[in-house]
Backbone as JSON, one array per atom type, in Angstrom:
{
  "sequence": "XXXXXXXXXXXXXXXXXXXXXXXXXXXXXXXXXXXXXXXXXXXXXXXXXXXXXXXXXXXXXXXXXXXXXXX",
  "N": [[3.45, -4.88, -4.73], [0.35, -6.33, -4.07], [-2.19, -5.65, -1.82], [-4.85, -5.95, 0.63], [-6.22, -3.42, 2.34], [-7.98, -2.49, 5.08], [-10.3, -3.42, 3.8], [-10.04, -2.41, 1.23], [-8.56, -2.7, -1.96], [-5.09, -2.25, -2.49], [-2.07, -1.15, -4.01], [1.37, -1.59, -3.55], [4.14, -0.63, -4.75], [6.63, -0.22, -3.66], [7.09, -2.23, -1.85], [8.68, -5.3, -1.64], [9.49, -8.8, -2.17], [10.04, -10.38, 0.91], [9.31, -8.3, 2.49], [8.11, -6.76, 5.51], [5.62, -6.44, 8.13], [6.25, -4.12, 9.51], [7.57, -2.68, 7.48], [5.39, -2.22, 5.79], [3.77, -0.53, 7.39], [5.45, 1.66, 7.54], [5.46, 2.41, 4.84], [2.86, 3.26, 4.69], [3.0, 5.5, 6.19], [2.33, 5.59, 8.91], [2.14, 6.21, 12.4], [3.7, 4.12, 14.6], [3.04, 3.85, 17.32], [0.4, 4.43, 17.49], [-1.37, 2.68, 16.26], [-3.25, -0.34, 15.69], [-3.04, -3.65, 14.48], [-4.51, -6.06, 12.39], [-3.8, -9.02, 10.8], [-4.55, -10.96, 8.15], [-6.74, -11.91, 9.63], [-5.79, -12.26, 12.24], [-4.71, -10.7, 15.22], [-1.77, -8.78, 15.44], [0.94, -8.48, 17.54], [2.75, -5.58, 18.59], [5.6, -5.97, 19.06], [6.07, -8.05, 17.25], [5.9, -7.02, 14.69], [8.27, -6.3, 13.12], [9.14, -8.81, 12.3], [7.07, -10.05, 11.02], [6.05, -11.43, 8.1], [4.98, -10.0, 4.98], [2.93, -10.79, 2.33], [1.99, -11.0, -1.12], [-1.42, -10.31, -1.67], [-2.24, -10.47, 0.96], [-4.41, -9.63, 3.75], [-5.29, -6.81, 5.63], [-6.43, -5.2, 8.56], [-6.35, -2.1, 9.81], [-6.27, -0.08, 12.54], [-6.34, 3.21, 13.49], [-5.5, 5.13, 16.16], [-6.68, 8.12, 17.58], [-6.2, 11.08, 19.45], [-8.0, 13.4, 21.46], [-10.79, 15.55, 22.18], [-12.14, 15.83, 25.44], [-13.22, 17.61, 28.13]],
  "CA": [[2.73, -5.88, -3.98], [-1.07, -6.02, -3.95], [-2.71, -5.99, -0.51], [-6.16, -5.43, 0.98], [-6.1, -2.62, 3.56], [-9.3, -2.07, 5.54], [-11.29, -3.78, 2.8], [-9.77, -1.76, -0.05], [-7.33, -3.15, -2.63], [-4.06, -1.24, -2.66], [-0.81, -1.63, -4.57], [2.56, -1.0, -2.92], [5.31, -0.99, -5.56], [7.85, -0.12, -2.86], [7.26, -3.44, -1.05], [9.14, -6.44, -2.44], [9.59, -10.06, -1.43], [10.78, -10.2, 2.16], [8.79, -7.15, 3.24], [7.5, -7.08, 6.8], [4.54, -5.56, 8.55], [6.87, -2.83, 9.83], [7.77, -2.0, 6.2], [4.08, -1.76, 5.32], [3.35, 0.63, 8.18], [6.3, 2.77, 7.1], [4.95, 2.82, 3.52], [1.59, 3.95, 4.93], [3.33, 6.68, 6.99], [1.58, 5.54, 10.16], [2.94, 6.21, 13.62], [3.49, 2.79, 15.18], [2.46, 3.87, 18.67], [-1.01, 4.82, 17.4], [-2.14, 1.77, 15.44], [-3.38, -1.76, 15.99], [-3.07, -4.3, 13.17], [-4.97, -7.43, 12.21], [-3.19, -9.55, 9.57], [-5.24, -12.19, 7.74], [-7.66, -12.35, 10.67], [-5.15, -12.39, 13.55], [-4.06, -9.5, 15.76], [-0.31, -8.91, 15.5], [1.49, -7.62, 18.59], [3.74, -4.62, 18.1], [6.97, -6.53, 18.96], [6.19, -8.99, 16.13], [5.81, -6.33, 13.4], [9.48, -6.39, 12.27], [9.38, -10.18, 11.83], [5.86, -10.58, 10.39], [6.15, -11.26, 6.65], [3.85, -9.52, 4.19], [2.99, -11.38, 1.0], [0.98, -10.54, -2.08], [-2.78, -10.77, -1.41], [-2.58, -10.43, 2.38], [-5.47, -8.71, 4.16], [-5.0, -6.1, 6.87], [-7.32, -4.2, 9.15], [-5.48, -1.22, 10.58], [-7.02, 0.91, 13.29], [-5.48, 4.32, 13.88], [-6.04, 5.81, 17.32], [-6.47, 9.56, 17.62], [-6.56, 11.73, 20.7], [-8.88, 14.55, 21.29], [-11.9, 15.7, 23.12], [-11.84, 16.29, 26.78], [-13.95, 18.82, 28.5]],
  "C": [[1.28, -5.42, -3.84], [-1.6, -6.55, -2.63], [-4.13, -5.45, -0.37], [-5.99, -4.73, 2.32], [-7.48, -2.09, 3.92], [-10.36, -2.26, 4.46], [-11.08, -3.2, 1.42], [-8.5, -2.31, -0.68], [-6.36, -1.99, -2.81], [-2.82, -1.9, -3.22], [0.34, -0.86, -3.95], [3.79, -1.41, -3.72], [6.61, -0.96, -4.76], [8.09, -1.35, -1.98], [7.62, -4.6, -1.97], [9.11, -7.69, -1.58], [10.46, -9.83, -0.2], [10.31, -9.02, 2.98], [8.12, -7.63, 4.52], [6.35, -6.12, 7.09], [5.08, -4.17, 8.91], [7.11, -2.02, 8.55], [6.46, -1.45, 5.66], [3.63, -0.52, 6.08], [4.18, 1.86, 7.84], [5.8, 3.31, 5.76], [3.63, 3.6, 3.66], [1.77, 5.23, 5.74], [2.5, 6.75, 8.26], [2.53, 5.52, 11.34], [2.68, 4.91, 14.37], [2.87, 2.79, 16.57], [0.97, 4.22, 18.66], [-1.85, 3.9, 16.53], [-2.2, 0.37, 16.06], [-3.6, -2.44, 14.65], [-3.58, -5.74, 13.29], [-4.46, -7.87, 10.84], [-3.82, -10.9, 9.26], [-6.07, -12.78, 8.89], [-7.08, -12.5, 12.06], [-4.51, -11.07, 13.96], [-2.56, -9.77, 15.85], [0.21, -7.95, 16.57], [2.59, -6.74, 18.03], [5.15, -5.21, 18.05], [7.16, -7.49, 17.78], [6.19, -8.3, 14.76], [7.08, -6.48, 12.55], [9.73, -7.79, 11.71], [8.16, -10.81, 11.16], [5.94, -10.36, 8.88], [4.85, -10.8, 6.02], [4.0, -10.13, 2.8], [1.82, -10.9, 0.15], [-0.38, -11.16, -1.74], [-3.17, -10.77, 0.05], [-3.65, -9.38, 2.66], [-5.13, -8.13, 5.52], [-6.17, -5.23, 7.28], [-6.41, -3.39, 10.05], [-6.34, -0.15, 11.22], [-6.04, 1.95, 13.79], [-6.15, 5.06, 15.02], [-5.7, 7.29, 17.26], [-6.89, 10.08, 18.98], [-7.52, 12.86, 20.43], [-9.92, 14.6, 22.36], [-11.44, 16.22, 24.45], [-12.55, 17.6, 27.07], [-13.31, 19.53, 29.64]]
}
């Protein structure tokens, strides 16, 4: 499946028809509690990830939160 992730074209051969946003995040090895996802211009809430379909050509903006700092 060919997708656009953060403005970059990427191919995911492991994703087939019927794949969901949750499957995509698993393929990207991202920790679900540390990301926010925009799918084709709309923010997707975490509870909707398992039921949000991913299709060829979809565009995603994925923000990964990191901890750190602190004085």
